[in-house]
Coordinates of C-alpha atoms in Angstrom, one line a residue:
M1 CA 125.5 89.8 109.4
K2 CA 125.7 92.2 106.4
V3 CA 129.5 91.8 106.4
T4 CA 129.3 88.0 106.6
I5 CA 126.6 87.7 103.9
G6 CA 128.1 90.4 101.7
G7 CA 131.6 88.9 101.9
S8 CA 130.2 85.4 101.1
L9 CA 128.3 86.7 98.1
K10 CA 131.3 88.6 96.7
L11 CA 133.6 85.6 97.3
A12 CA 131.2 83.1 95.7
F13 CA 129.9 85.1 92.7
R14 CA 132.5 87.9 92.3
P15 CA 129.9 90.5 91.1
W16 CA 131.4 93.4 89.1
V17 CA 130.3 96.9 89.7
E18 CA 130.5 100.3 87.9
G19 CA 129.7 103.7 89.3
L20 CA 130.4 103.2 93.0
E21 CA 131.7 106.8 93.0
N22 CA 128.1 108.0 92.5
V23 CA 127.0 106.7 95.8
P24 CA 127.4 109.5 98.4
A25 CA 129.6 108.6 101.4
E26 CA 127.0 110.0 103.7
G27 CA 123.5 111.5 103.7
P28 CA 120.3 110.2 102.2
A29 CA 119.9 108.8 98.7
I30 CA 117.4 106.6 96.9
L31 CA 118.7 103.6 94.9
A32 CA 116.1 102.9 92.2
S33 CA 116.9 99.6 90.5
N34 CA 115.5 97.3 87.9
H35 CA 114.3 93.9 89.3
L36 CA 115.4 90.7 87.7
S37 CA 115.8 88.3 90.7
F38 CA 115.0 87.7 94.3
S39 CA 118.8 88.1 94.9
D40 CA 118.9 91.7 93.7
S41 CA 118.3 92.9 97.3
F42 CA 121.4 91.0 98.4
F43 CA 123.9 91.7 95.6
L44 CA 123.4 95.5 95.6
P45 CA 124.1 95.9 99.4
A46 CA 127.0 93.5 99.1
V47 CA 129.0 95.8 96.9
L48 CA 128.3 99.0 99.0
D49 CA 130.1 100.1 102.1
R50 CA 126.9 101.7 103.4
K51 CA 123.8 100.0 104.6
V52 CA 120.8 99.9 102.1
T53 CA 117.3 99.4 103.4
F54 CA 114.8 97.6 101.2
I55 CA 111.2 96.9 101.8
A56 CA 110.0 93.3 102.5
K57 CA 106.6 91.9 103.3
A58 CA 106.0 91.6 107.0
E59 CA 105.3 87.8 106.7
Y60 CA 109.0 87.2 106.3
F61 CA 109.5 88.6 109.8
T62 CA 106.5 87.0 111.6
T63 CA 106.5 83.4 110.5
P64 CA 106.6 81.2 113.6
G65 CA 109.0 78.3 114.3
V66 CA 112.7 77.9 113.9
K67 CA 112.7 78.4 110.2
G68 CA 110.6 81.6 110.6
R69 CA 113.1 83.0 113.2
M70 CA 116.0 82.2 110.9
T71 CA 114.3 83.9 108.0
A72 CA 113.5 87.0 110.0
A73 CA 117.1 87.2 111.3
F74 CA 118.4 86.8 107.7
F75 CA 116.2 89.6 106.3
K76 CA 117.1 91.9 109.2
G77 CA 120.7 91.2 108.7
V78 CA 120.7 92.2 105.1
G79 CA 118.8 95.4 105.7
Q80 CA 115.3 94.4 104.8
L81 CA 112.5 96.4 106.5
P82 CA 109.1 94.7 107.2
V83 CA 106.0 96.4 105.8
D84 CA 102.5 95.5 107.0
R85 CA 100.3 95.1 104.0
S86 CA 97.0 94.9 105.9
G87 CA 96.3 98.7 105.7
A88 CA 93.6 100.2 103.6
R89 CA 96.0 100.8 100.7
G90 CA 98.3 97.9 101.4
A91 CA 102.0 98.0 101.0
G92 CA 102.1 101.2 98.9
E93 CA 101.5 103.7 101.6
A94 CA 103.4 101.7 104.2
A95 CA 106.5 101.6 101.9
I96 CA 106.3 105.3 101.3
R97 CA 106.2 106.1 105.0
S98 CA 109.0 103.6 105.7
G99 CA 111.1 105.1 102.9
I100 CA 110.7 108.6 104.1
E101 CA 111.7 107.5 107.6
V102 CA 114.9 105.8 106.3
L103 CA 115.9 108.9 104.3
E104 CA 115.2 111.3 107.1
R105 CA 117.7 109.3 109.2
G106 CA 120.3 110.1 106.5
E107 CA 120.4 106.5 105.1
L108 CA 120.2 104.8 101.8
F109 CA 116.8 103.5 100.7
G110 CA 116.5 100.9 97.9
L111 CA 113.4 100.2 95.9
Y112 CA 112.2 98.7 92.6
P113 CA 110.0 101.2 90.5
E114 CA 108.6 98.3 88.5
G115 CA 107.0 97.0 91.7
T116 CA 107.7 93.4 91.0
R117 CA 110.3 91.2 89.2
S118 CA 110.4 91.3 85.5
P119 CA 108.7 88.2 84.1
D120 CA 110.9 87.9 81.0
G121 CA 114.0 90.0 81.6
R122 CA 112.7 93.2 79.9
L123 CA 112.3 96.5 81.7
Y124 CA 108.7 97.5 82.4
R125 CA 107.0 100.8 83.1
G126 CA 107.7 102.2 86.6
K127 CA 104.9 102.8 89.0
P128 CA 104.6 106.5 89.8
G129 CA 103.5 106.2 93.5
G130 CA 106.4 105.1 95.6
L131 CA 109.6 106.3 94.0
A132 CA 108.5 109.8 93.0
R133 CA 106.6 110.5 96.1
V134 CA 109.4 109.5 98.4
A135 CA 111.9 111.5 96.3
L136 CA 109.8 114.7 96.2
A137 CA 108.8 114.4 99.9
T138 CA 112.4 114.2 101.1
G139 CA 114.4 115.9 98.4
A140 CA 116.9 113.0 98.4
P141 CA 118.8 112.3 95.1
V142 CA 117.8 109.3 93.1
L143 CA 120.5 107.0 91.8
P144 CA 119.4 104.7 88.9
V145 CA 120.8 101.2 89.2
A146 CA 121.0 98.4 86.7
M147 CA 121.3 94.8 87.9
I148 CA 122.9 92.6 85.2
D149 CA 122.4 88.9 84.8
T150 CA 121.0 88.3 88.4
E151 CA 118.1 86.4 86.8
K152 CA 120.7 83.9 85.6
V153 CA 122.0 83.4 89.2
Q154 CA 118.6 82.6 90.6
P155 CA 115.8 82.2 88.0
P156 CA 112.2 82.5 89.3
G157 CA 111.2 79.3 91.0
K158 CA 114.7 78.0 91.5
V159 CA 116.0 77.6 95.1
V160 CA 119.7 76.7 94.4
P161 CA 121.6 79.5 92.8
K162 CA 123.9 79.1 89.9
L163 CA 127.5 80.3 90.0
V164 CA 127.0 83.1 87.4
R165 CA 128.9 86.4 87.7
P166 CA 126.3 89.2 87.9
G167 CA 127.0 92.9 87.5
I168 CA 125.8 96.2 88.9
R169 CA 125.8 99.6 87.2
I170 CA 125.1 102.7 89.3
G171 CA 124.3 105.9 87.5
E172 CA 124.8 109.5 88.4
P173 CA 122.4 111.0 90.9
L174 CA 119.2 112.6 89.6
D175 CA 118.0 115.8 91.2
F176 CA 114.3 116.4 91.4
S177 CA 114.3 119.3 93.8
R178 CA 112.6 121.4 91.1
Y179 CA 109.5 119.4 91.7
Q180 CA 109.6 119.5 95.5
G181 CA 106.2 120.1 97.1
M182 CA 104.4 118.7 94.0
E183 CA 104.3 115.1 95.1
H184 CA 100.5 115.0 94.7
D185 CA 100.6 116.0 91.1
R186 CA 100.1 112.8 89.1
F187 CA 101.7 114.3 86.0
I188 CA 104.8 115.2 87.9
L189 CA 104.9 111.8 89.5
R190 CA 104.8 110.2 86.1
A191 CA 107.5 112.5 84.7
V192 CA 109.9 111.8 87.5
T193 CA 109.3 108.0 87.3
D194 CA 109.7 107.9 83.5
E195 CA 113.0 109.9 83.8
V196 CA 114.4 107.4 86.3
M197 CA 113.2 104.4 84.2
Y198 CA 114.9 105.9 81.1
E199 CA 118.2 106.1 82.9
I200 CA 117.9 102.5 84.2
M201 CA 117.2 101.4 80.6
K202 CA 120.4 103.1 79.4
L203 CA 122.4 101.5 82.1
S204 CA 120.9 98.0 81.8
G205 CA 120.5 97.8 78.0
Q206 CA 117.2 96.1 78.5
E207 CA 114.3 96.3 76.1
Y208 CA 111.7 98.7 77.5
V209 CA 108.0 97.7 77.6
D210 CA 105.5 100.5 78.1
M211 CA 103.2 98.5 80.4
Y212 CA 103.3 97.4 84.0
A213 CA 105.1 94.2 84.8
T214 CA 102.1 93.1 87.0
A215 CA 99.8 93.5 83.9
M216 CA 102.2 91.4 81.8
K217 CA 102.3 88.7 84.5
R218 CA 98.5 88.6 84.4
Q219 CA 98.6 88.3 80.6
L220 CA 101.1 85.4 80.9
V221 CA 98.9 83.7 83.5
E222 CA 95.8 84.1 81.4
A223 CA 97.7 82.9 78.3
A224 CA 99.0 79.9 80.1
K225 CA 95.4 79.2 81.4
A226 CA 94.0 79.6 77.9
E227 CA 96.6 77.2 76.5
K228 CA 95.9 74.7 79.2
D229 CA 92.2 75.0 78.6
A230 CA 92.8 74.6 74.9
E231 CA 94.9 71.5 75.5
K232 CA 92.2 70.1 77.8
A233 CA 89.5 70.8 75.2
E234 CA 91.7 69.2 72.5
K235 CA 92.2 66.1 74.6
A236 CA 88.5 65.9 75.4
E237 CA 87.7 66.2 71.7
L238 CA 90.2 63.5 70.8
A239 CA 88.8 61.3 73.5
R240 CA 85.3 61.9 72.1
A241 CA 86.5 61.1 68.6
E242 CA 88.2 57.9 69.8
K243 CA 85.1 56.9 71.7
A244 CA 83.0 57.5 68.6
E245 CA 85.4 55.5 66.5
R246 CA 85.4 52.6 69.0
E247 CA 81.5 52.6 69.0
A248 CA 81.5 52.7 65.2
A249 CA 83.9 49.8 65.1
R250 CA 81.7 47.9 67.6
E251 CA 78.6 48.6 65.6
A252 CA 80.3 47.5 62.4
A253 CA 81.4 44.3 64.2
R254 CA 77.8 43.7 65.4
E255 CA 76.4 44.2 61.9
L256 CA 79.0 41.8 60.5
Q257 CA 78.1 39.2 63.1
Q258 CA 74.4 39.6 62.3
E259 CA 75.1 39.3 58.6
L260 CA 77.2 36.2 59.1
R261 CA 74.5 34.7 61.3
R262 CA 71.9 35.4 58.7
E263 CA 74.0 33.9 56.0
A264 CA 74.6 30.8 58.2
E265 CA 70.9 30.5 58.9
E266 CA 70.1 30.8 55.2
E267 CA 72.8 28.2 54.3
A268 CA 71.3 25.9 56.9
L269 CA 67.8 26.3 55.4
R270 CA 69.2 25.6 51.9
Q271 CA 70.9 22.5 53.2
R272 CA 67.7 21.2 54.9
A273 CA 65.7 22.0 51.8
A274 CA 68.2 20.1 49.7
E275 CA 68.1 17.2 52.1
Q276 CA 64.3 17.2 52.0
R277 CA 64.2 17.2 48.2
R278 CA 66.6 14.2 48.1
S279 CA 64.5 12.3 50.7
D280 CA 61.4 13.0 48.6
T281 CA 62.9 11.7 45.4
P282 CA 61.9 7.9 44.8

């Protein structure tokens, strides 16, 4: 299935690639990539001769029904590995274990140090747990990878892709053997991750943001909620103002009607008085 899907992607989108010579012909290696689109995990394997295993949530493989079976077959075919997120520490520990197993088999393991897709196309701070721990536990070289324009192929929330030509840059392997055995030192984990992210930034040309993408997404959600609440409050205030204006207009109309009624009554009284005076005159 990888050959079929990879061939179809290359034929339809014609992705360009630089640095293929940096991918070892055999043996374990980690492909650490920026993450712009859902399709990143398909375009990168499509341009490589070797299988790349990525991590995917287990729900993609366990959904019942015909659609669920087709989805599971698709993800297995493109080298996605299911990870059960129900453990005490969720997907993090499961992904680390799975990555180590893939590398110990001498295969390629792909991951996204940012932990999630970029919300705005910028490059965000890498999470130190998965990438660095897997690299130090296995001694496998880390190849920084930059996906280019894949967010234009399939923007978040869009189902039908656009025929935009994406690109892939693969950097030279990074060797962290000097830190081997130190995978539980948080300062070492941070240093390894930051070095990889710096290389990805140079390859991709993205603006770097020194915060986690998940934190930015929370900020964007909160900002959107605050904007929605402000719009709702503004509409409510406008509705109250319009209601007050209508009530004031109705009150003014009632007062005018009362004034006109009084004037009419006074005019009727004057007319009766005048008629009475005329009738009293001999």
